[in-house]
Tab-separated table of C-alpha atoms in Angstrom:
chain	number	residue	atom	x	y	z
A	1	MET	CA	8.086	-19.468	-7.925
A	2	ILE	CA	5.001	-21.006	-6.260
A	3	LEU	CA	4.629	-20.265	-2.562
A	4	THR	CA	2.779	-22.879	-0.517
A	5	LYS	CA	0.281	-21.876	2.148
A	6	ALA	CA	2.585	-23.308	4.830
A	7	GLN	CA	5.501	-21.203	3.567
A	8	TYR	CA	3.313	-18.104	3.505
A	9	GLU	CA	2.097	-18.695	7.052
A	10	GLU	CA	5.684	-19.161	8.263
A	11	ILE	CA	6.664	-15.802	6.745
A	12	ALA	CA	3.549	-14.096	8.115
A	13	GLN	CA	4.191	-15.471	11.590
A	14	CYS	CA	7.769	-14.215	11.462
A	15	LEU	CA	6.468	-10.714	10.690
A	16	VAL	CA	4.420	-10.502	13.891
A	17	SER	CA	7.426	-9.419	15.941
A	18	VAL	CA	9.318	-7.121	13.547
A	19	PRO	CA	8.887	-3.363	12.924
A	20	PRO	CA	8.183	-2.027	9.382
A	21	THR	CA	11.765	-1.009	8.562
A	22	ARG	CA	14.222	-1.741	5.791
A	23	GLN	CA	16.440	-3.444	8.362
A	24	SER	CA	13.607	-5.877	9.092
A	25	LEU	CA	13.227	-6.610	5.397
A	26	ARG	CA	16.933	-7.456	5.138
A	27	LYS	CA	16.611	-9.846	8.096
A	28	LEU	CA	13.540	-11.403	6.473
A	29	LYS	CA	15.492	-11.988	3.270
A	30	GLN	CA	18.279	-13.634	5.231
A	31	ARG	CA	15.809	-15.994	6.909
A	32	PHE	CA	13.957	-16.835	3.683
A	33	PRO	CA	16.677	-16.640	0.990
A	34	SER	CA	14.707	-18.725	-1.523
A	35	GLN	CA	11.929	-16.090	-1.721
A	36	SER	CA	12.294	-13.022	-3.912
A	37	GLN	CA	12.646	-9.561	-2.393
A	38	ALA	CA	9.454	-8.475	-4.173
A	39	THR	CA	7.446	-11.361	-2.670
A	40	LEU	CA	8.726	-10.721	0.848
A	41	LEU	CA	8.103	-6.977	0.551
A	42	SER	CA	4.532	-7.528	-0.658
A	43	ILE	CA	3.748	-9.959	2.181
A	44	PHE	CA	5.486	-7.659	4.648
A	45	SER	CA	3.404	-4.700	3.510
A	46	GLN	CA	0.097	-6.578	3.568
A	47	GLU	CA	0.646	-8.059	7.032
A	48	TYR	CA	1.696	-4.703	8.442
A	49	GLN	CA	-1.330	-2.966	6.935
A	50	LYS	CA	-3.577	-5.529	8.660
A	51	HIS	CA	-1.857	-4.709	11.943
A	52	ILE	CA	-2.291	-0.948	11.414
A	53	LYS	CA	-6.001	-1.359	10.665
A	54	ARG	CA	-6.454	-3.333	13.889
A	55	THR	CA	-4.670	-0.730	16.033
A	56	HIS	CA	-5.552	2.470	14.137
A	57	ALA	CA	-8.246	3.699	16.524
A	58	LYS	CA	-6.097	3.762	19.647
A	59	HIS	CA	-3.624	6.150	18.006
A	60	HIS	CA	-6.351	8.649	17.146
A	61	THR	CA	-7.977	9.245	20.505
A	62	PRO	CA	-7.671	12.869	21.720
A	63	GLU	CA	-5.504	11.636	24.599
A	64	ALA	CA	-3.121	9.759	22.317
A	65	ILE	CA	-2.799	12.681	19.897
A	66	GLU	CA	-1.996	15.156	22.663
A	67	SER	CA	0.489	12.725	24.206
A	68	TYR	CA	2.288	12.194	20.878
A	69	TYR	CA	2.338	15.907	20.135
A	70	GLN	CA	3.783	16.795	23.527
A	71	ARG	CA	6.418	14.105	23.180
A	72	TYR	CA	7.290	15.490	19.758
A	73	LEU	CA	7.632	19.027	21.162
A	74	ASP	CA	9.775	17.827	24.050
A	75	GLY	CA	11.947	15.807	21.723
A	76	VAL	CA	12.683	18.530	19.181
A	77	GLU	CA	13.301	21.017	21.977
A	78	LYS	CA	16.138	18.799	23.178
A	79	ASN	CA	17.478	18.027	19.685
A	80	GLY	CA	15.630	19.226	16.590
A	81	ALA	CA	17.956	17.314	14.268
A	82	ALA	CA	17.272	13.924	15.866
A	83	PRO	CA	14.650	11.670	14.205
A	84	VAL	CA	12.133	12.349	16.962
A	85	LEU	CA	8.981	11.506	15.013
A	86	LEU	CA	10.464	8.406	13.407
A	87	GLU	CA	11.631	7.050	16.756
A	88	LEU	CA	8.261	7.853	18.328
A	89	ALA	CA	6.431	5.976	15.562
A	90	ASN	CA	8.662	2.929	15.979
A	91	GLU	CA	8.277	3.034	19.767
A	92	VAL	CA	4.471	3.007	19.699
A	93	ASP	CA	4.386	0.589	16.719
A	94	TYR	CA	2.685	2.904	14.257
A	95	ALA	CA	3.542	3.672	10.634
A	96	PRO	CA	5.955	6.647	10.437
A	97	SER	CA	3.988	8.390	7.664
A	98	LEU	CA	0.754	8.067	9.630
A	99	MET	CA	2.434	9.406	12.751
A	100	ALA	CA	3.724	12.340	10.688
A	101	ARG	CA	0.141	13.031	9.560
A	102	ILE	CA	-1.126	13.054	13.162
A	103	ILE	CA	1.536	15.511	14.318
A	104	LEU	CA	1.208	17.710	11.229
A	105	GLU	CA	-2.571	17.974	11.641
A	106	ARG	CA	-2.173	18.801	15.337
A	107	PHE	CA	0.489	21.420	14.568
A	108	LEU	CA	-1.683	23.135	11.953
A	109	GLN	CA	-4.732	23.097	14.240
A	110	GLY	CA	-2.727	25.059	16.771
A	111	HIS	CA	-1.349	27.565	14.260
A	112	GLU	CA	-4.239	28.100	11.835
A	113	GLN	CA	-7.589	29.790	12.418
A	114	THR	CA	-9.478	27.086	10.551
A	115	PRO	CA	-8.912	23.294	10.599
A	116	PRO	CA	-6.614	22.193	7.755
A	117	SER	CA	-8.293	20.463	4.835
A	118	LYS	CA	-7.351	16.947	3.774
A	119	SER	CA	-5.910	18.260	0.499
A	120	VAL	CA	-3.653	20.707	2.351
A	121	ILE	CA	-2.356	17.916	4.593
A	122	ASN	CA	-1.780	15.595	1.625
A	123	ASN	CA	0.106	18.279	-0.302
A	124	MET	CA	2.366	18.962	2.672
A	125	LEU	CA	3.090	15.260	3.110
A	126	ARG	CA	3.959	14.962	-0.577
A	127	ASP	CA	6.142	18.060	-0.363
A	128	PRO	CA	7.275	18.749	3.232
A	129	SER	CA	8.929	22.003	2.115
A	130	GLN	CA	5.394	23.492	2.188
A	131	ILE	CA	5.179	22.949	5.965
A	132	PRO	CA	5.594	26.381	7.621
A	133	ASP	CA	7.935	25.040	10.301
A	134	GLY	CA	11.385	23.915	9.198
A	135	VAL	CA	11.983	21.492	12.056
A	136	LEU	CA	8.624	19.768	11.546
A	137	ALA	CA	9.202	19.674	7.787
A	138	ASN	CA	12.450	17.774	8.343
A	139	GLN	CA	10.786	15.426	10.838
A	140	VAL	CA	7.968	14.654	8.387
A	141	TYR	CA	10.460	14.104	5.562
A	142	GLN	CA	12.381	11.564	7.662
A	143	CYS	CA	9.155	9.667	8.348
A	144	ILE	CA	8.125	9.618	4.685
A	145	VAL	CA	11.440	8.319	3.310
A	146	ASN	CA	11.802	5.675	6.037
A	147	ASP	CA	8.287	4.229	5.747
A	148	CYS	CA	8.142	0.982	3.757
A	149	CYS	CA	4.376	0.543	3.811
A	150	TYR	CA	2.582	3.903	3.920
A	151	GLY	CA	2.935	7.468	2.669
A	152	PRO	CA	3.147	9.348	-0.633
A	153	LEU	CA	6.502	7.832	-1.608
A	154	VAL	CA	5.173	4.289	-1.182
A	155	ASP	CA	2.009	5.247	-3.105
A	156	CYS	CA	4.123	6.451	-6.045
A	157	ILE	CA	6.168	3.261	-6.040
A	158	LYS	CA	3.051	1.071	-5.940
A	159	HIS	CA	1.492	3.036	-8.796
A	160	ALA	CA	4.660	2.707	-10.890
A	161	ILE	CA	4.907	-1.042	-10.249
A	162	GLY	CA	1.243	-1.535	-11.107
A	163	TYR	CA	1.640	0.379	-14.351
A	164	GLU	CA	4.810	-1.562	-15.204
A	165	HIS	CA	2.984	-4.875	-14.793
A	166	GLU	CA	0.140	-3.693	-17.009
A	167	VAL	CA	2.659	-2.723	-19.718
A	168	LEU	CA	4.371	-6.117	-19.434
A	169	LEU	CA	1.010	-7.866	-19.698
A	170	ARG	CA	0.030	-5.788	-22.729
A	171	ASP	CA	3.342	-6.629	-24.427
A	172	LEU	CA	2.800	-10.329	-23.715
A	173	LEU	CA	-0.711	-10.257	-25.205
A	174	LEU	CA	0.608	-8.516	-28.312
A	175	LYS	CA	3.461	-11.021	-28.596
A	176	LYS	CA	0.925	-13.864	-28.486
A	177	ASN	CA	-1.178	-12.120	-31.169
A	178	LEU	CA	-4.226	-12.033	-28.902
A	179	SER	CA	-6.957	-9.524	-29.698
A	180	PHE	CA	-7.995	-7.461	-26.664
A	181	LEU	CA	-9.525	-4.242	-25.363
A	182	ASP	CA	-7.740	-2.379	-22.580
A	183	GLU	CA	-9.244	-0.440	-19.673
A	184	ASP	CA	-9.246	2.914	-21.492
A	185	GLN	CA	-11.004	1.442	-24.532
A	186	LEU	CA	-13.626	-0.203	-22.317
A	187	ARG	CA	-14.324	3.020	-20.453
A	188	ALA	CA	-14.706	4.822	-23.768
A	189	LYS	CA	-17.463	2.311	-24.519
A	190	GLY	CA	-19.278	3.367	-21.337
A	191	TYR	CA	-18.197	0.685	-18.861
A	192	ASP	CA	-17.481	1.953	-15.341
A	193	LYS	CA	-15.854	-1.011	-13.596
A	194	THR	CA	-13.523	-2.834	-15.943
A	195	PRO	CA	-10.664	-5.341	-15.744
A	196	ASP	CA	-7.323	-4.395	-17.257
A	197	PHE	CA	-7.937	-6.389	-20.446
A	198	ILE	CA	-10.891	-8.078	-22.147
A	199	LEU	CA	-9.945	-10.807	-24.614
A	200	GLN	CA	-12.043	-10.376	-27.740
A	201	VAL	CA	-11.418	-14.025	-28.510
A	202	PRO	CA	-11.322	-16.096	-25.286
A	203	VAL	CA	-8.435	-18.528	-24.746
A	204	ALA	CA	-8.049	-21.749	-22.761
A	205	VAL	CA	-5.490	-21.833	-19.947
A	206	GLU	CA	-5.018	-24.998	-17.867
A	207	GLY	CA	-8.517	-26.174	-18.754
A	208	HIS	CA	-10.210	-22.824	-18.027
A	209	ILE	CA	-11.740	-20.479	-20.586
A	210	ILE	CA	-10.330	-16.987	-20.022
A	211	HIS	CA	-12.386	-13.956	-21.065
A	212	TRP	CA	-10.625	-11.201	-19.123
A	213	ILE	CA	-7.426	-10.489	-17.191
A	214	GLU	CA	-6.857	-8.289	-14.144
A	215	SER	CA	-3.273	-7.468	-13.192
A	216	LYS	CA	-2.480	-7.147	-9.472
A	217	ALA	CA	1.137	-6.305	-8.637
A	218	SER	CA	0.884	-7.625	-5.090
A	219	PHE	CA	0.897	-10.904	-3.198
A	220	GLY	CA	-2.461	-12.666	-3.290
A	221	ASP	CA	-3.199	-13.845	0.247
A	222	GLU	CA	-6.651	-15.055	1.295
A	223	CYS	CA	-7.644	-11.669	2.718
A	224	SER	CA	-6.778	-9.731	-0.442
A	225	HIS	CA	-8.438	-12.345	-2.683
A	226	HIS	CA	-11.619	-12.036	-0.624
A	227	ALA	CA	-11.534	-8.229	-0.835
A	228	TYR	CA	-10.892	-8.208	-4.589
A	229	LEU	CA	-13.618	-10.801	-5.210
A	230	HIS	CA	-16.246	-8.628	-3.566
A	231	GLY	CA	-14.834	-5.288	-4.726
A	232	GLN	CA	-14.104	-6.145	-8.351
A	233	PHE	CA	-13.990	-9.740	-9.558
A	234	TRP	CA	-17.599	-10.807	-9.039
A	235	SER	CA	-18.858	-7.832	-11.029
A	236	TYR	CA	-16.406	-8.713	-13.821
A	237	TRP	CA	-17.458	-12.366	-13.718
A	238	ASN	CA	-21.164	-11.485	-13.861
A	239	ARG	CA	-20.544	-9.383	-16.957
A	240	TRP	CA	-17.782	-11.303	-18.742
A	241	LYS	CA	-17.798	-14.668	-16.941
A	242	SER	CA	-14.488	-16.538	-16.593
A	243	THR	CA	-11.509	-14.987	-14.866
A	244	ARG	CA	-7.733	-14.746	-14.832
A	245	ASN	CA	-5.756	-12.554	-12.441
């Protein structure tokens, strides 16, 4: 289904005042029943990520970190089973997984002789059972599973969806008997930046000659198109000319 710019802007404007929760997604679906869940989720995620980028710095000042950490300690002292970190993240309008990272890093800094490495933090976020404090491990786990836009669980889902779309595209090309080279074959030939598929025999689609195809399993708003153009598409176009994504 084609989404007009006006429809997109209406959805984006609606997202300004809602937190990044599954409950918000259900309300969004109720308001825009003609749009698919996948479309709404992708727009939801992109708009929220823009918001997080704009406000990221204020959550990482030394004062903010100490304030969040003290509030976490006070909260779990009163009730360690309550979703203290998740509620704190929602209150200050920050992604739960990113709040969990802040508190985990601060906890480890206070309990380890050397600052924790990024890989150690990432491993603990992927597997909270590695966190040496049971209460914090549970708090981090609650943040991870309740975050719709950030965190290792979301990363796994995005990776799986992206791979699924590439498989579907490959199957479609084979069904149409189109000759192509995939990303792995292109890299074996020495190319560093490559689209998902190069058509060995270009085809015409809606009056355009298509040489290559890049699959993006996300909603294509103006901001993401601009980023992909400068990060990937122009280099593909310079090498293989016409585009399809």
